[in-house]
Tab-separated table of C-alpha atoms in Angstrom:
chain	number	residue	atom	x	y	z
K	156	UNK	CA	95.036	76.844	106.249
K	157	UNK	CA	93.053	76.537	102.804
K	158	UNK	CA	89.916	74.620	104.775
K	159	UNK	CA	89.524	77.645	107.241
K	160	UNK	CA	89.109	79.649	104.567
K	161	UNK	CA	86.409	77.356	103.225
K	162	UNK	CA	84.539	76.786	106.119
K	163	UNK	CA	84.756	80.048	107.711
K	164	UNK	CA	83.994	81.742	104.531
K	165	UNK	CA	81.142	78.881	104.934
K	166	UNK	CA	79.715	79.944	108.308
K	167	UNK	CA	80.146	83.819	107.636
K	168	UNK	CA	77.345	83.942	105.345
K	169	UNK	CA	73.998	81.728	105.340
K	170	UNK	CA	72.380	80.487	101.957
K	171	UNK	CA	70.097	83.839	101.744
K	172	UNK	CA	71.038	85.991	103.800
K	173	UNK	CA	69.859	89.577	101.600
K	174	UNK	CA	67.500	90.190	104.321
K	175	UNK	CA	68.389	89.504	106.939
K	176	UNK	CA	66.377	91.796	109.416
K	177	UNK	CA	63.750	89.819	108.451
K	178	UNK	CA	64.710	85.900	109.020
K	179	UNK	CA	67.622	86.121	111.335
K	180	UNK	CA	65.206	85.390	114.759
K	181	UNK	CA	64.816	81.832	113.229
K	182	UNK	CA	68.765	81.131	113.622
K	183	UNK	CA	68.537	80.051	117.574
K	184	UNK	CA	66.120	76.962	116.584
K	185	UNK	CA	68.524	75.892	112.826
K	186	UNK	CA	71.707	76.369	114.690
K	187	UNK	CA	70.790	76.447	118.354
K	188	UNK	CA	74.177	75.272	119.157
K	189	UNK	CA	75.137	78.360	119.091
K	190	UNK	CA	72.669	81.176	117.209
K	191	UNK	CA	70.686	81.397	120.879
K	192	UNK	CA	73.804	81.272	123.284
K	193	UNK	CA	75.187	84.546	126.185
K	194	UNK	CA	77.926	85.968	124.076
K	195	UNK	CA	76.424	86.479	120.491
K	196	UNK	CA	76.955	89.445	118.043
K	197	UNK	CA	76.713	92.213	116.795
K	198	UNK	CA	75.919	94.012	120.079
K	199	UNK	CA	75.140	97.805	120.485
K	200	UNK	CA	78.235	99.624	121.734
K	201	UNK	CA	77.579	102.217	124.707
K	202	UNK	CA	80.327	104.284	124.409
K	203	UNK	CA	80.140	106.059	128.054
K	204	UNK	CA	80.280	102.717	129.080
K	205	UNK	CA	83.243	100.744	127.685
K	206	UNK	CA	85.792	100.087	130.201
K	207	UNK	CA	89.322	101.263	130.016
K	208	UNK	CA	91.631	98.704	130.140
K	209	UNK	CA	95.855	99.408	129.981
K	210	UNK	CA	96.186	96.563	128.113
K	211	UNK	CA	94.984	97.374	124.850
K	212	UNK	CA	98.370	98.397	123.359
K	213	UNK	CA	98.332	99.269	120.040
K	214	UNK	CA	98.353	96.359	116.962
K	215	UNK	CA	100.778	95.628	114.393
K	216	UNK	CA	100.217	94.805	111.308
K	217	UNK	CA	102.031	92.564	108.554
K	218	UNK	CA	101.835	92.171	105.253
K	219	UNK	CA	99.399	95.190	105.813
K	220	UNK	CA	100.984	97.559	103.345
K	221	UNK	CA	101.330	94.739	100.543
K	222	UNK	CA	98.959	95.653	97.604
K	223	UNK	CA	100.305	92.062	96.017
K	224	UNK	CA	98.138	90.176	99.310
K	225	UNK	CA	93.950	90.051	98.025
K	226	UNK	CA	93.765	86.826	95.705
K	227	UNK	CA	90.280	87.001	94.210
K	228	UNK	CA	87.054	89.006	95.405
K	229	UNK	CA	84.284	86.604	95.091
K	230	UNK	CA	79.777	87.106	95.742
K	231	UNK	CA	78.911	84.502	97.803
K	232	UNK	CA	75.248	85.313	97.125
K	233	UNK	CA	74.939	86.353	100.766
K	234	UNK	CA	77.718	89.074	100.578
K	235	UNK	CA	81.208	90.521	98.701
K	236	UNK	CA	84.050	88.026	100.307
K	237	UNK	CA	87.939	89.373	99.206
K	238	UNK	CA	90.642	86.042	99.699
K	239	UNK	CA	94.334	87.303	101.480
K	240	UNK	CA	97.385	85.875	100.139
K	241	UNK	CA	99.272	83.961	103.189
K	242	UNK	CA	101.626	85.393	105.541
K	243	UNK	CA	99.000	87.772	105.877
K	244	UNK	CA	98.619	88.384	109.823
K	245	UNK	CA	97.851	90.580	113.052
K	246	UNK	CA	99.637	91.048	116.416
K	247	UNK	CA	99.726	92.759	119.570
K	248	UNK	CA	96.273	94.476	120.553
K	249	UNK	CA	96.280	91.984	123.630
K	250	UNK	CA	95.728	89.148	121.260
K	251	UNK	CA	97.154	85.902	123.284
K	252	UNK	CA	99.366	85.835	120.031
K	253	UNK	CA	99.904	85.749	116.157
K	254	UNK	CA	96.306	85.651	114.149
K	255	UNK	CA	96.554	84.796	110.406
K	256	UNK	CA	94.175	87.428	108.028
K	257	UNK	CA	92.569	84.965	106.028
K	258	UNK	CA	89.828	87.055	103.677
K	259	UNK	CA	87.689	90.142	104.569
K	260	UNK	CA	83.566	90.550	103.643
K	261	UNK	CA	81.188	93.345	104.064
K	262	UNK	CA	78.260	94.112	105.953
K	263	UNK	CA	75.489	96.844	103.905
K	264	UNK	CA	72.276	97.966	103.796
K	265	UNK	CA	69.682	100.071	100.822
K	266	UNK	CA	71.315	102.536	99.401
K	267	UNK	CA	70.920	105.446	101.931
K	268	UNK	CA	67.553	104.307	103.185
K	269	UNK	CA	68.521	101.960	105.399
K	270	UNK	CA	72.198	101.901	106.921
K	271	UNK	CA	73.782	98.704	106.933
K	272	UNK	CA	76.505	98.200	109.800
K	273	UNK	CA	76.045	95.313	111.937
K	274	UNK	CA	77.568	96.616	114.955
K	275	UNK	CA	76.398	100.225	116.634
K	276	UNK	CA	77.335	103.015	118.671
K	277	UNK	CA	75.566	104.096	121.012
K	278	UNK	CA	72.084	103.139	118.663
K	279	UNK	CA	74.027	104.840	115.714
K	280	UNK	CA	74.254	102.406	112.098
K	281	UNK	CA	76.478	103.264	110.014
K	282	UNK	CA	76.027	103.082	106.106
K	283	UNK	CA	78.840	99.548	105.459
K	284	UNK	CA	80.937	97.646	107.754
K	285	UNK	CA	83.554	95.624	106.711
K	286	UNK	CA	85.228	92.533	108.746
K	287	UNK	CA	88.365	91.376	108.992
K	288	UNK	CA	88.275	87.423	109.478
K	289	UNK	CA	91.747	86.588	111.660
K	290	UNK	CA	92.181	82.743	112.833
K	291	UNK	CA	95.392	81.487	115.781
K	292	UNK	CA	98.327	81.088	113.915
K	293	UNK	CA	98.978	78.087	116.670
K	294	UNK	CA	95.887	76.123	114.936
K	295	UNK	CA	97.597	75.801	111.506
K	296	UNK	CA	94.037	75.355	109.728
K	297	UNK	CA	92.278	73.013	111.898
K	298	UNK	CA	89.247	74.039	111.429
K	299	UNK	CA	87.954	72.037	114.029
K	300	UNK	CA	90.381	73.115	116.780
K	301	UNK	CA	89.730	76.898	115.456
K	302	UNK	CA	85.901	77.656	115.936
K	303	UNK	CA	85.598	75.560	119.351
K	304	UNK	CA	88.231	77.584	120.875
K	305	UNK	CA	86.614	80.011	123.166
K	306	UNK	CA	89.291	82.715	121.118
K	307	UNK	CA	90.450	80.893	117.832
K	308	UNK	CA	88.767	83.972	115.515
K	309	UNK	CA	89.770	87.804	115.582
K	310	UNK	CA	87.367	89.990	113.491
K	311	UNK	CA	88.393	93.897	113.295
K	312	UNK	CA	85.526	95.311	112.081
K	313	UNK	CA	85.625	99.083	110.194
K	314	UNK	CA	82.802	100.825	109.835
K	315	UNK	CA	81.867	102.622	106.636
K	316	UNK	CA	80.381	105.864	106.522
K	317	UNK	CA	79.893	108.201	103.166
K	318	UNK	CA	82.021	111.110	102.472
K	319	UNK	CA	81.308	114.571	102.999
K	320	UNK	CA	80.914	117.192	100.464
K	321	UNK	CA	79.577	115.631	96.277
K	322	UNK	CA	82.813	112.932	96.678
K	323	UNK	CA	82.594	110.799	94.074
K	324	UNK	CA	84.922	107.722	93.373
K	325	UNK	CA	86.429	107.940	96.489
K	326	UNK	CA	89.424	107.010	97.760
K	327	UNK	CA	91.206	105.289	94.572
K	328	UNK	CA	92.155	102.617	97.007
K	329	UNK	CA	88.205	101.521	97.447
K	330	UNK	CA	87.146	103.096	93.320
K	331	UNK	CA	89.724	100.204	92.333
K	332	UNK	CA	87.840	97.236	94.131
K	333	UNK	CA	84.633	98.359	93.874
K	334	UNK	CA	85.289	97.781	89.793
K	335	UNK	CA	85.005	94.380	90.868
K	336	UNK	CA	81.330	93.805	91.254
K	337	UNK	CA	80.549	94.718	87.867
K	338	UNK	CA	82.195	90.741	87.282
K	339	UNK	CA	81.014	89.299	90.505
K	340	UNK	CA	77.471	90.783	89.472
K	341	UNK	CA	75.764	86.495	89.720
K	342	UNK	CA	76.093	84.337	93.006
K	343	UNK	CA	79.294	82.322	92.773
K	344	UNK	CA	80.895	84.493	90.356
K	345	UNK	CA	84.445	84.900	91.171
K	346	UNK	CA	87.642	86.869	89.579
K	347	UNK	CA	91.101	87.063	90.226
K	348	UNK	CA	92.811	90.423	91.944
K	349	UNK	CA	94.995	92.328	89.079
K	350	UNK	CA	95.111	95.693	90.414
K	351	UNK	CA	97.488	96.946	93.371
K	352	UNK	CA	95.414	97.107	96.837
K	353	UNK	CA	96.406	96.686	99.984
K	354	UNK	CA	94.727	97.318	103.256
K	355	UNK	CA	96.381	100.031	104.615
K	356	UNK	CA	94.776	102.025	101.774
K	357	UNK	CA	91.366	100.503	102.011
K	358	UNK	CA	91.632	101.343	105.616
K	359	UNK	CA	93.124	105.061	104.817
K	360	UNK	CA	92.140	107.446	107.374
K	361	UNK	CA	91.515	104.659	110.551
K	362	UNK	CA	93.193	105.665	113.953
K	363	UNK	CA	93.814	101.727	114.442
K	364	UNK	CA	94.810	102.532	118.096
K	365	UNK	CA	91.274	103.251	119.020
K	366	UNK	CA	89.017	100.529	119.467
K	367	UNK	CA	86.219	98.788	121.550
K	368	UNK	CA	86.992	95.435	122.648
K	369	UNK	CA	84.622	91.904	124.239
K	370	UNK	CA	84.308	88.448	123.652
K	371	UNK	CA	81.473	87.413	121.063
K	372	UNK	CA	80.214	85.206	117.965
K	373	UNK	CA	80.243	84.816	113.958
K	374	UNK	CA	77.422	86.547	112.985
K	375	UNK	CA	75.957	84.222	110.680
K	376	UNK	CA	75.489	80.501	111.190
K	377	UNK	CA	75.875	78.434	113.026
K	378	UNK	CA	76.768	81.333	115.274
K	379	UNK	CA	80.123	79.931	117.087
K	380	UNK	CA	81.035	82.053	120.160
K	381	UNK	CA	84.671	81.570	119.027
K	382	UNK	CA	85.607	85.153	118.095
K	383	UNK	CA	87.498	88.168	119.996
K	384	UNK	CA	85.764	91.328	118.609
K	385	UNK	CA	87.393	95.042	117.758
K	386	UNK	CA	85.394	97.385	116.858
K	387	UNK	CA	87.343	100.357	115.409
K	388	UNK	CA	85.972	103.986	116.882
K	389	UNK	CA	86.944	105.861	113.628
K	390	UNK	CA	85.333	104.902	110.734
K	391	UNK	CA	86.642	104.755	106.713
K	392	UNK	CA	85.333	107.509	104.114
K	393	UNK	CA	84.281	106.254	100.666
K	394	UNK	CA	82.405	108.308	98.668
K	395	UNK	CA	78.226	107.690	98.351
K	396	UNK	CA	78.535	106.963	94.635
K	397	UNK	CA	81.088	103.512	96.293
K	398	UNK	CA	78.689	102.954	98.861
K	399	UNK	CA	75.667	102.383	96.586
K	400	UNK	CA	77.184	99.949	94.400
K	401	UNK	CA	76.872	97.097	96.962
K	402	UNK	CA	73.250	96.849	97.377
K	403	UNK	CA	73.163	97.891	92.926
K	404	UNK	CA	75.081	95.625	91.676
K	405	UNK	CA	75.349	91.932	92.841
K	406	UNK	CA	72.387	89.681	93.473
K	407	UNK	CA	71.622	86.686	95.020
K	408	UNK	CA	70.592	84.244	92.555
K	409	UNK	CA	72.604	82.419	89.733
K	410	UNK	CA	70.829	84.997	87.215
K	411	UNK	CA	70.374	88.679	86.491
K	412	UNK	CA	66.249	88.840	87.845
K	413	UNK	CA	67.122	87.634	91.392
K	414	UNK	CA	67.279	89.958	93.817
K	415	UNK	CA	70.429	92.481	94.567
K	416	UNK	CA	72.353	91.562	98.152
K	417	UNK	CA	70.895	94.041	100.292
K	418	UNK	CA	70.416	94.811	104.220
K	419	UNK	CA	73.620	92.298	105.024
K	420	UNK	CA	73.460	92.415	109.067
K	421	UNK	CA	72.042	90.869	111.859
K	422	UNK	CA	69.810	92.191	114.232
K	423	UNK	CA	71.707	93.555	116.948
K	424	UNK	CA	71.641	91.176	120.064
K	425	UNK	CA	71.664	91.125	123.777
K	426	UNK	CA	74.915	92.091	125.726
K	427	UNK	CA	73.786	89.656	128.970
K	428	UNK	CA	76.565	91.141	130.979
K	429	UNK	CA	79.174	91.151	128.646
K	430	UNK	CA	82.744	93.593	129.034
K	431	UNK	CA	83.490	96.331	126.282
K	432	UNK	CA	86.714	97.674	126.817
K	433	UNK	CA	88.367	100.361	125.773
K	434	UNK	CA	91.866	101.962	125.961
K	435	UNK	CA	92.401	103.345	128.949
K	436	UNK	CA	93.157	107.263	129.118
K	437	UNK	CA	96.744	108.570	129.449
K	438	UNK	CA	97.599	110.268	132.281
K	439	UNK	CA	99.531	113.177	132.901
K	440	UNK	CA	101.712	114.755	135.300
K	441	UNK	CA	99.838	117.884	136.216
K	442	UNK	CA	101.914	121.472	135.262
K	443	UNK	CA	104.556	122.987	136.750
K	444	UNK	CA	102.804	126.208	138.118
K	445	UNK	CA	105.792	129.615	137.603
K	446	UNK	CA	105.358	130.205	141.235
K	447	UNK	CA	106.749	126.143	141.970
K	448	UNK	CA	109.635	125.988	139.734
K	449	UNK	CA	110.185	130.280	140.965
K	450	UNK	CA	109.861	128.788	144.954
K	451	UNK	CA	111.681	125.481	144.255
K	452	UNK	CA	114.715	127.153	142.259
K	453	UNK	CA	114.849	129.674	145.435
K	454	UNK	CA	115.218	126.854	147.443
K	455	UNK	CA	118.310	125.330	145.957
K	456	UNK	CA	120.244	128.119	145.852
K	457	UNK	CA	120.079	128.902	149.723
K	458	UNK	CA	121.091	124.738	149.621
K	459	UNK	CA	123.926	125.846	147.956
K	460	UNK	CA	124.944	129.400	149.728
K	461	UNK	CA	124.716	127.432	153.045
K	462	UNK	CA	127.088	124.036	151.278
K	463	UNK	CA	129.130	126.945	150.989
K	464	UNK	CA	129.604	128.067	153.817
K	465	UNK	CA	130.398	124.627	155.778
């Protein structure tokens, strides 16, 4: 399992990932096997074109409520990554089997001037996006088979937007998580997470029964087309001051004079005819009108009277 965490962390965050919007156009050249493929991520989701799918049921999240599953937090030089302990899993949601939740990391832009989510919805980019990276449990840590399997990985994407008003330091779980950024300002800085924080607390306010689904790829080289993407519709709401900490605190290199990590997102990729699905709208029987109810009652009374006369 540890090997799987390492390789997925590596292929999710290439060297020099700041200003990705400038140089990610070269990825099809430097990692041509996958980065110029036909099912690349991220994409712009057109909500009106999403196809209803009754198979997209609710997820089951194992140990997402456990506040001791976050092992450490690291500045990779390209993003901020939190490694999870073993036993955290996700099932359901039309996934083919149980997937182990390995780590989560974040994508951001540059303060309020440049939003930094990877996916967009109807052309709108959110300030940040959180990705929980999961791998099929059946691969049991085999990195080669996991990234070679077209559904070997499952990524859960959550948009993050600023709370309305002048709130600061909220929610409490995000205030605690971002307090660690001051201890990982330089590349490869890593510290253990000693505070109690659960994934459920970080995802508070998100209706996890509402989401989009499509088949895609990792969003950084090698861009392996091995990911079942789930992008949740409801954003996580975080106060602007905490959002700003990501683009003003952590650096891309091992010294404080290096550039800050900003614009941590890949450009939108062509959909290439892929289908984006979402939950089918529930159907309900039309309400029975008062007139219909009255007629039915009269009919039953007449039938009963006739039977009594037989």
